[in-house]
Short mmCIF file of N, CA, C and O in Angstrom, two decimals:
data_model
loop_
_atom_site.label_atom_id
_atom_site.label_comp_id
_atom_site.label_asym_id
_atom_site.label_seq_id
_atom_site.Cartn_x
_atom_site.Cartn_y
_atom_site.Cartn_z
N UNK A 15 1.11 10.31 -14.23
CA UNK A 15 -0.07 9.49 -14.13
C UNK A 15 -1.25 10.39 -13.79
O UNK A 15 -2.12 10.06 -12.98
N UNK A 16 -1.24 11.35 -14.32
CA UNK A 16 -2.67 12.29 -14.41
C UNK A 16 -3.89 11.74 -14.56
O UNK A 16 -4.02 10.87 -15.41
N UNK A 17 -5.07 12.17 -13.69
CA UNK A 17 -6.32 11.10 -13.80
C UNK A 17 -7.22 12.39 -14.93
O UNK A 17 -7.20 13.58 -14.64
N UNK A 18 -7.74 12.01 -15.83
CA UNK A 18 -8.32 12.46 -17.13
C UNK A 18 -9.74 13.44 -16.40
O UNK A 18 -10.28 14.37 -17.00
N UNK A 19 -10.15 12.99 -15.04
CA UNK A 19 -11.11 14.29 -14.67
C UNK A 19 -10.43 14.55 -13.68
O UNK A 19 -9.57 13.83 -13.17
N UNK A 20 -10.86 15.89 -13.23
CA UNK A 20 -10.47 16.75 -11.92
C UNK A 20 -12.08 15.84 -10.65
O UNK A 20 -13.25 15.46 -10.72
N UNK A 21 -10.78 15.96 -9.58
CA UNK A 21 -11.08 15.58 -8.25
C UNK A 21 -11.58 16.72 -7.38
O UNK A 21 -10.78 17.64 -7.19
N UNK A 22 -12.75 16.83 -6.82
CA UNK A 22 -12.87 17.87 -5.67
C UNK A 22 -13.14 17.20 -4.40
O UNK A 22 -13.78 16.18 -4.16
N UNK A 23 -12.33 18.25 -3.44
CA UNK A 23 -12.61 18.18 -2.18
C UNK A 23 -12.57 18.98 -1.36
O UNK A 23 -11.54 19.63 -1.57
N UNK A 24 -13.16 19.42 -0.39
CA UNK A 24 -13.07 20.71 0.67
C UNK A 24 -12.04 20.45 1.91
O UNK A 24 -11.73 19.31 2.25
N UNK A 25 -11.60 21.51 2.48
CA UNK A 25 -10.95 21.67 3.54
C UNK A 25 -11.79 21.83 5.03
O UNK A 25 -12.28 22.94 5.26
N UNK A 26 -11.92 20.98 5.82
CA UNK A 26 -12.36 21.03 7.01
C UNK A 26 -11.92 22.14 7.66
O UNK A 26 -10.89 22.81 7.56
N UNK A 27 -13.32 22.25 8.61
CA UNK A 27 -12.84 23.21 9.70
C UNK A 27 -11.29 22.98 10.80
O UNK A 27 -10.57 23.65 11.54
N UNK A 28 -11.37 22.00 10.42
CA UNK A 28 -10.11 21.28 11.43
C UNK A 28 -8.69 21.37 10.58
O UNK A 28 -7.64 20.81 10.91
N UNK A 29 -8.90 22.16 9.48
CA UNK A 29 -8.13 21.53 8.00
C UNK A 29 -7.64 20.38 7.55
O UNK A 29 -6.46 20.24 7.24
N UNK A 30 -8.55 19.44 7.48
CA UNK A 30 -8.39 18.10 7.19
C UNK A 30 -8.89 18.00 5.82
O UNK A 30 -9.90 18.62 5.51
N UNK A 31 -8.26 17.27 4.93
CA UNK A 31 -8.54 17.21 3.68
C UNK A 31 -9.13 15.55 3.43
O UNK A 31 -8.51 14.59 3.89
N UNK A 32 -10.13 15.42 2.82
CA UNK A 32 -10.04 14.17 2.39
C UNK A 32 -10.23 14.09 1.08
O UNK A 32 -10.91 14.79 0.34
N UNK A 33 -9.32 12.86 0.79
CA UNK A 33 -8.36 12.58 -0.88
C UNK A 33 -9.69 11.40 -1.42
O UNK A 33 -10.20 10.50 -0.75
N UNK A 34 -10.02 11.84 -2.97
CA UNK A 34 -11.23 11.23 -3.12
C UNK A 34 -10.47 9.43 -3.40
O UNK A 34 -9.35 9.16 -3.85
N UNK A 35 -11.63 8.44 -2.94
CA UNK A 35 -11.22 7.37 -2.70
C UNK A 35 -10.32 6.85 -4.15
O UNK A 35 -9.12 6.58 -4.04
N UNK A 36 -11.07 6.75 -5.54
CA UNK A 36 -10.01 6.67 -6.89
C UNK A 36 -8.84 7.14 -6.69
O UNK A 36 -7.76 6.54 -6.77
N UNK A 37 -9.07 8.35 -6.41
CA UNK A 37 -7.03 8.44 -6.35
C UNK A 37 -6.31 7.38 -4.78
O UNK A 37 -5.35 6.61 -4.73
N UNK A 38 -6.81 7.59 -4.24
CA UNK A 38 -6.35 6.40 -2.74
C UNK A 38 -5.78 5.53 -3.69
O UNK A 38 -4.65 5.33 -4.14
N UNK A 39 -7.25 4.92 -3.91
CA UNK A 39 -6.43 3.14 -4.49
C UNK A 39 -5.50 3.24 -5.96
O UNK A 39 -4.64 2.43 -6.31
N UNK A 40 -5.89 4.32 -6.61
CA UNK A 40 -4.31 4.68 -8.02
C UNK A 40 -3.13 4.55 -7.24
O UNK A 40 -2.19 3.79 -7.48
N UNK A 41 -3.24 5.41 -6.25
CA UNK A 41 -1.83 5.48 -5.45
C UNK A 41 -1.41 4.25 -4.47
O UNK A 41 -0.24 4.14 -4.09
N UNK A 42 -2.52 3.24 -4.06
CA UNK A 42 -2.30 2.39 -3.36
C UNK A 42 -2.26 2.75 -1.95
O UNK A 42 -1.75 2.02 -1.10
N UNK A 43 -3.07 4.44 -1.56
CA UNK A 43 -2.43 4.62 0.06
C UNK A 43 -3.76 4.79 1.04
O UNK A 43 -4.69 5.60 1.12
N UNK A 44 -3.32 3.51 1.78
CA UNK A 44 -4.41 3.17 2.29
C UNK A 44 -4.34 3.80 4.03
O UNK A 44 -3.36 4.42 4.46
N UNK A 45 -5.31 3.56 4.66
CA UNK A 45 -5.19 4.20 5.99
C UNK A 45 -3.87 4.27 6.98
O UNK A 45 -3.64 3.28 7.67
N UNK A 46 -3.15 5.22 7.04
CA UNK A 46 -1.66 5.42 8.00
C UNK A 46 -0.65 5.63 7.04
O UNK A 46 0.55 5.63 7.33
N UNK A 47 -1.26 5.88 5.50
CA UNK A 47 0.07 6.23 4.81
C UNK A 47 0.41 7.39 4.94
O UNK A 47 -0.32 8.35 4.66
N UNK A 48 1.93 7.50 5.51
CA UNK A 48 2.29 8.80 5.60
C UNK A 48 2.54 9.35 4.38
O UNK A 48 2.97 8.61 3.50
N UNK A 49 2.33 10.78 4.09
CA UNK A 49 2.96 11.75 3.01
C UNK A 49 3.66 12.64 3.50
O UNK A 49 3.87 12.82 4.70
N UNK A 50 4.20 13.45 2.28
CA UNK A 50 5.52 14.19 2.67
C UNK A 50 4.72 15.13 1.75
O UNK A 50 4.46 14.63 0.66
N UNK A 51 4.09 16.87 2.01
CA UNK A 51 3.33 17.75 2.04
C UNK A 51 4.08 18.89 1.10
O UNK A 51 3.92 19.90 1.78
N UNK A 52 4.67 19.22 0.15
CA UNK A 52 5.59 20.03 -0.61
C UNK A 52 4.44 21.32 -1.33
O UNK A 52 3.58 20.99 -2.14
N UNK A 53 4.64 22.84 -0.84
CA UNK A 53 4.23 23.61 -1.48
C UNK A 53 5.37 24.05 -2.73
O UNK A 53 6.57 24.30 -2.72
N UNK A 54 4.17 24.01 -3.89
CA UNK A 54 4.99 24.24 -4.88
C UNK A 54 4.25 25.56 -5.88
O UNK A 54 3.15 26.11 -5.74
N UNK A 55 5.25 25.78 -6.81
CA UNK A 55 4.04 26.69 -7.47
C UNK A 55 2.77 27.23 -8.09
O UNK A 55 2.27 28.29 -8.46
N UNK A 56 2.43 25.62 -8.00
CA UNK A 56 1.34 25.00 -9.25
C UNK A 56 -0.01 24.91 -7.77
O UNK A 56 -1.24 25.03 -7.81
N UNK A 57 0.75 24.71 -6.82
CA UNK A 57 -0.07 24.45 -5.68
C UNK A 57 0.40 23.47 -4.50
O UNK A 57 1.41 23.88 -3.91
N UNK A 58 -0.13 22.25 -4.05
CA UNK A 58 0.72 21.64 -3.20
C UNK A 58 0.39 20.24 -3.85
O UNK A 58 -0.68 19.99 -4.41
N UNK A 59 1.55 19.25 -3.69
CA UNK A 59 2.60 18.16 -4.02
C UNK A 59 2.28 17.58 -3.00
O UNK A 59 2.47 18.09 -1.89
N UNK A 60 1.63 16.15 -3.19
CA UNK A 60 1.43 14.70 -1.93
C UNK A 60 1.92 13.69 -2.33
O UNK A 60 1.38 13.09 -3.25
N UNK A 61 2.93 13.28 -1.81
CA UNK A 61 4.21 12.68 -1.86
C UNK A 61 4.16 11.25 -0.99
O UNK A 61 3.94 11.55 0.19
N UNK A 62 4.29 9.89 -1.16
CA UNK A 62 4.37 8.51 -0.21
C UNK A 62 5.46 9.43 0.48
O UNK A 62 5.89 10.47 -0.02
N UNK A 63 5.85 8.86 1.78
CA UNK A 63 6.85 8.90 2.22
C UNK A 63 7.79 7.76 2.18
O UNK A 63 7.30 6.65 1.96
N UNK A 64 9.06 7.84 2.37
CA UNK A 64 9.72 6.71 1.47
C UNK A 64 9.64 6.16 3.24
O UNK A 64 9.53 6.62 4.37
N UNK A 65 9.80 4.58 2.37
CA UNK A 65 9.54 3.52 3.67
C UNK A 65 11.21 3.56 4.95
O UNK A 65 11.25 3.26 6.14
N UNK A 66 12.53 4.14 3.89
CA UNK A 66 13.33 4.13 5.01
C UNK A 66 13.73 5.40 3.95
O UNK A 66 13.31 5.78 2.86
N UNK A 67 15.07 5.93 5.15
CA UNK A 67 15.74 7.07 5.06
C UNK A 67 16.77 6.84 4.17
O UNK A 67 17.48 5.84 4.11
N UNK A 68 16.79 7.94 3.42
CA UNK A 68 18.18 7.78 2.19
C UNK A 68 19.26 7.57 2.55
O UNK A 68 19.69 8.47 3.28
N UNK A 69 20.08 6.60 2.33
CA UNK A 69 21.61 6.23 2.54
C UNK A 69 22.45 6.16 1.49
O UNK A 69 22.03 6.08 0.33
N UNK A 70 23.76 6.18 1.82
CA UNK A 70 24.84 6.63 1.19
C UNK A 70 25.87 5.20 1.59
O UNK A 70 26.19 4.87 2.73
N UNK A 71 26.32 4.40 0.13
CA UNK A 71 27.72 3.16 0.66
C UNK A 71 28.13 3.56 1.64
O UNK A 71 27.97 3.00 2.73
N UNK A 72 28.79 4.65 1.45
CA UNK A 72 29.94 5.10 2.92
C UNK A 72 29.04 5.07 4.27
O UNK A 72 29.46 4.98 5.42
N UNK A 73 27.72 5.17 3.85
CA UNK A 73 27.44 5.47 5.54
C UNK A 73 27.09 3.89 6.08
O UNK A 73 27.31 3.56 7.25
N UNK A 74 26.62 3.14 5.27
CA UNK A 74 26.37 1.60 5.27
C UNK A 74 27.47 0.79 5.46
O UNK A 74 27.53 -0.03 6.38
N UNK A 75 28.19 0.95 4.79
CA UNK A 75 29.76 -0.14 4.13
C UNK A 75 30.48 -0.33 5.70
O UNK A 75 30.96 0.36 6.61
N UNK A 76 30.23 -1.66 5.37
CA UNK A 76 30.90 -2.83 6.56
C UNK A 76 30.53 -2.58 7.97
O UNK A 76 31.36 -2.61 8.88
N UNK A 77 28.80 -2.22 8.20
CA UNK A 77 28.09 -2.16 9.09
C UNK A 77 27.82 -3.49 9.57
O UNK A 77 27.71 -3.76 10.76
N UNK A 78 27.72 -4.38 8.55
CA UNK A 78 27.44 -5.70 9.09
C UNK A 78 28.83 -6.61 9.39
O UNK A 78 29.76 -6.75 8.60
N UNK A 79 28.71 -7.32 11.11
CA UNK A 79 29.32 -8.15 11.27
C UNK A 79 30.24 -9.48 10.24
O UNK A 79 29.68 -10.17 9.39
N UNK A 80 31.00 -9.53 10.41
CA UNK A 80 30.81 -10.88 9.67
C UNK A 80 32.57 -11.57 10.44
O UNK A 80 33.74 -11.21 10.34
N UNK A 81 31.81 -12.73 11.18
CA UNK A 81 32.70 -13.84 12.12
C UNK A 81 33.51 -14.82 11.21
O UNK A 81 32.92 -15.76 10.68
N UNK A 82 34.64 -14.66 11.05
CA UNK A 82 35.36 -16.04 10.44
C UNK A 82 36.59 -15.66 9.07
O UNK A 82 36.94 -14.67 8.43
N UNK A 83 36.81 -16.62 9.10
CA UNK A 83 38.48 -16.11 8.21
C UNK A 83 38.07 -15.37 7.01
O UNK A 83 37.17 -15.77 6.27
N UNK A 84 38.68 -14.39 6.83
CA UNK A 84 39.11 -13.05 5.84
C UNK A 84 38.97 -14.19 4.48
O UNK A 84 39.73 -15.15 4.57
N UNK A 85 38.07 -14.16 3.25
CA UNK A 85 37.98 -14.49 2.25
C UNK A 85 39.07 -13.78 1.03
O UNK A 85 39.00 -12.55 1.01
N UNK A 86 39.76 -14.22 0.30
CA UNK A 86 40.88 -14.24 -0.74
C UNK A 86 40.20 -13.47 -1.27
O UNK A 86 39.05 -13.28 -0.86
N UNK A 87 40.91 -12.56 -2.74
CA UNK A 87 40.38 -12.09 -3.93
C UNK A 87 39.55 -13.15 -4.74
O UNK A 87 38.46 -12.80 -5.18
N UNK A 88 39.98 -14.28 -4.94
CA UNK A 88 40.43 -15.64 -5.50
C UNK A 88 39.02 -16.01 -4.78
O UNK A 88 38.02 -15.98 -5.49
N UNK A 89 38.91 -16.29 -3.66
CA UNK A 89 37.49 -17.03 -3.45
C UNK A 89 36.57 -16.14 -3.43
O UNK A 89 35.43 -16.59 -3.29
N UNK A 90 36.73 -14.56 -3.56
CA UNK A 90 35.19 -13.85 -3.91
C UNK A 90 35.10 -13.53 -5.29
O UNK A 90 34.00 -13.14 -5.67
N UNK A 91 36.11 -13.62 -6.21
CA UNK A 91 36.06 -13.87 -7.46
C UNK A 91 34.77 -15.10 -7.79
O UNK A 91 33.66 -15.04 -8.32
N UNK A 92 35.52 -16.07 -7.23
CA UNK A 92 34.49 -17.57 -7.71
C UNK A 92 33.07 -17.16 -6.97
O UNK A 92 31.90 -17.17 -7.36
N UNK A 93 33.58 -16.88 -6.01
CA UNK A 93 31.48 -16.82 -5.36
C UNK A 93 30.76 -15.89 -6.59
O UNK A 93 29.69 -16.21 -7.09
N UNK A 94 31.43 -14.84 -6.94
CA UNK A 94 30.89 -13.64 -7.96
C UNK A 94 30.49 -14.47 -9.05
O UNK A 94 29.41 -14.39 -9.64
N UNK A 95 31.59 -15.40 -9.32
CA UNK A 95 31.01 -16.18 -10.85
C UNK A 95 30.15 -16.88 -10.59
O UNK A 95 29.53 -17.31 -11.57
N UNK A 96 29.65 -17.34 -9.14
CA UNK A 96 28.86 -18.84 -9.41
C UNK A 96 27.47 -17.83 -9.41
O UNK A 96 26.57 -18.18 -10.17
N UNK A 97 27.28 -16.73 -8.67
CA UNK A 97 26.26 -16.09 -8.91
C UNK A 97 25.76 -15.63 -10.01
O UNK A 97 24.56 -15.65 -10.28
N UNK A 98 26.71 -15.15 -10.76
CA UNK A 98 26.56 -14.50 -11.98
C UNK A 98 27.33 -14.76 -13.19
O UNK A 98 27.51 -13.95 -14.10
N UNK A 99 27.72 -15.78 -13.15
CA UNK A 99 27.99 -16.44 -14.02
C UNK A 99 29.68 -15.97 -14.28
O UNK A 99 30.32 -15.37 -13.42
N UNK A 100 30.14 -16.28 -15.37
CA UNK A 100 31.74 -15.58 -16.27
C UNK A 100 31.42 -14.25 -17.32
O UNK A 100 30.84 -14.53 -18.37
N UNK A 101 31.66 -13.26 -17.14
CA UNK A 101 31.32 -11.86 -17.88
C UNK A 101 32.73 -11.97 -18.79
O UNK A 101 33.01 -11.09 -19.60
#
């Protein structure tokens, strides 16, 4: 999503950069969005930061509680179909 003119901006004495407002609202990042800062070869990479941390099934799987009698093959079969129909 390349913007068709080049953007300038200077580096503060404080090294604070400010990002010209068009690209803000392209990107949607409005005041407290964090970024994730990547030097690369081309120059440096400004990145959203993702809203949660990457997870893995195994690290998730059967984290959540769940109170009451052990469900059949047979009755999570049918719950599967009523959701999604017969495949």
């Amino acid at each position: 999503m390349a913007s068709p003119r080049k953007l300038k901006t200077t580096v503060s004495t404080k090294g604070r950069v400010v990002l010209p407002k068009a690209l803000r609202e392209q990107r949607k990042w409005t005041a407290g969005t964090r970024l994730v800062v990547e030097g690369t070869a081309e120059g440096v990479l400004l990145k959203a930061m993702p809203a949660f941390a990457p997870t893995h099934p195994k690290d998730v799987f059967a984290s959540l509680p769940y109170k009451g009698k052990a469900k059949t093959l047979e009755e999570m079969a049918a719950g599967i179909e009523r959701l999604y129909g017969a495949r």
